[in-house]
Structures are given as structure tokens and as C-alpha cells.
Amino acid sequence: MSSRNTRRRRIIWGSIVGVLALVLLLFGDLIRYGLGQAQGQFHILLNARPVAEVIADSTTSEHIRERLLLAEEIREYAMQNLGLAQSENYTTFFDQEGKDLMFVVAACEPFALEAKRWSFPIIGSFPYKGYFDSTKAQTEAEMWRQAGYDVRVRVAGGWSTLGYFKDPILSKMLDRSEGALAEVIIHELTHATIFVKDSVEFNENLATFIGERGAELFLAERYGENSPQLVSYTSGQENGRVFANHILRGAQRLDSLYQAWPENADSTYKAGKKRAMIEQIVNTIDTLSFQGEARYGAHLRRNLPNNAYFMSYLRYREQQSTFSEWYAEQYRGDLIALLNDMKERYPSL
């Protein structure tokens, strides 16, 4: 009896070890990535301080104190006035000590506007991958460059854990203008309210629209319709829209080029045509009528964008005109009605 039990236990433990070995073999990279992200996220969560405590601290600078009070107002407005999900997000503060925290890698096919996607349990697939470690982000980026992809690495100024954790205010957020601070908080709270699995482009476009319109409404109520804060923000947004629309038109032209390659076109031919078109898109930035066109054009001439750059604009802004039409026509300029309808149509994770 004892011998049979011993053999049975050995079989059970052997099976468990075998399954674990298979899981590590198949999903080892994903597990290691998840553990690394969890470590970075928990470091932030465990070292974040309650906003009320930071405000009351006599060593807190007046600038930080004023910005935290403003962030509290924005958070309250977003939840009470706009109807974004009630949560404890942005009730804590994390001091970045001047350091960037999140590095986001995106990759795209070199001769097609097709993004590389990474799949994760529960939350679905994403056309980007974030790291708390810049070295790991650059290693990931270089791997995809070597595989022939167009790659972009950017710093994320904020992100949402989709309601799973208590997202803190990050200290670098407080360097933004009143409007930009309102926009990023409302943008990320939108993700915590509505997030459709495997629909990143919809999620980001919706959060962009709600963030920008919500910021305008907050500024108008907080400072007044003709306030310098609102005028400055809307002027900056209009400049951004002019530039973004130019890049989106450029993405359409690139897509048309990629869809019409001659059958015998080799990679050298494709690369030449692609570069010529991107240079043309960049060189015509100076013809746009918006503040900063020379600065934008000069920067992109020095750092010629690739497909991953154009994909980032499609990801966040391709659907803005559609949302604007819905907002004006279907919802009669009522952002709360639009948001409520989206919540009913698209239950979050």
C-alpha cells in the first residue's frame, strides 16, 4: 500500500514538473516579461504616497502642492461631471526624481503599414510593448530591427493599469500646463472606464478624443471660456491637429504606395521609393500653417520617420474625425452622452 502511494506521488510530482517545464519552454519569455513588469509596477505602487500627505508635507514645493490640488480637481471633475469610472486612481503621488519610467517599443513591417502585435493573457493583443527598463526596451527594439522591421522607442508620460491597480500621479505629469495635465488624467481615466480587448486603435482614439474634449470642458468651467489657460490649450490643440492631419495624409499616401508595388519590385527599389515619399511628406511640413512648422520640419528632417512613426498617428488619431462628427451630429456636442453611449456599447475588461 505504502509502495503504491509512493509511486503515485512520484507520478503526480513528475507530471507537475513536466507540465511546469513545458509551460516554461513555451511561455518562458512571456513569464519573465510579466515578472519584470510586475516588479516595476509594484515598485511604483509601493513607493507612491497619498496625495493628501504630500500636500500637507511642509517640504513639498509650492509648485507641486498647487499642481496636486489641480490634479485632485481634474480627477473629481472627470468622475463626477463626465461620468468616468469611480476609482482611487490619482489619489497617490510617485516622485520620478526626474527619471523616465516607461519605455514603449513599437514595430512595423518595412513595406506595409502593418504593426507587429504582442499578445498577453486577459487583456489581449497590443501593437506596442512597454518596459520599465530602458536597456530591455532597446534590446527588444534591436531584435526587431535585425528582423527587418521599422522600429520606434518612445517614453510614455502616463499609462493606465485598466483599474487593476491604483494608478498614481507621476511627478513629471505636474510639469505640464493646466490643459495638458487635465488631458492626460482624463485620457488615462477613460482607459480605466472603457477598454475593449484587442481593439487598441479604438481604445486610444476614444481616450484621445475624451481626453481633449474633457480637458476643454474642465478648463472652461475652472478658469472661464476666455481664460488664458483655455485659449492657450485650444490653440496648441489646433496646431497639433494640423500637423497630425498632415502625417495621417502621409500615411495614406504611403499605404497607397505599398499596396501598388510592381510584382518584380525588390527591397532596394521599395526602400528607395519609400524614402523618397517620406522625405516629400517631411519637406512639405513647412508649407503648413501652424505655429512651430519650421521646428517640426527640421526635427523630422534630422530624424526621418519610419513606418512605426506613422503607425503611432494612426493608432491615436486616425478616428478623430469620426468621433468629432459623432460628437457634433449624433450627440449634439454632449460629451457625457457620447461617453455614456460608449460605456453601454463597449463593456470594459
mmCIF file of C-alpha atoms in Angstrom, residues 2 19 26 34 42 44 59 79 92 100 108 119 137 168 170 233 246 304 309 325:
data_model
loop_
_atom_site.group_PDB
_atom_site.id
_atom_site.type_symbol
_atom_site.label_atom_id
_atom_site.label_comp_id
_atom_site.label_asym_id
_atom_site.label_seq_id
_atom_site.Cartn_x
_atom_site.Cartn_y
_atom_site.Cartn_z
ATOM 1 C CA SER A 2 2.750 2.366 1.014
ATOM 2 C CA VAL A 19 3.861 20.476 -17.117
ATOM 3 C CA LEU A 26 6.537 27.606 -24.333
ATOM 4 C CA GLY A 34 5.412 39.677 -16.880
ATOM 5 C CA PHE A 42 4.808 47.322 -7.747
ATOM 6 C CA ILE A 44 5.865 52.479 -8.138
ATOM 7 C CA THR A 59 8.898 70.132 2.464
ATOM 8 C CA MET A 79 -15.615 61.242 -12.327
ATOM 9 C CA THR A 92 -1.400 58.886 -4.726
ATOM 10 C CA ASP A 100 11.658 58.386 -17.210
ATOM 11 C CA CYS A 108 6.035 47.737 -38.173
ATOM 12 C CA SER A 119 -0.379 39.080 -27.184
ATOM 13 C CA ALA A 137 13.383 48.087 -24.329
ATOM 14 C CA PRO A 168 -0.555 57.297 -9.151
ATOM 15 C CA LEU A 170 3.630 60.817 -11.704
ATOM 16 C CA TYR A 233 -4.683 74.883 -24.733
ATOM 17 C CA HIS A 246 -0.597 66.073 -42.429
ATOM 18 C CA LEU A 304 13.487 60.797 -40.784
ATOM 19 C CA TYR A 309 6.159 56.608 -36.529
ATOM 20 C CA GLU A 325 -18.678 64.001 -36.395
#
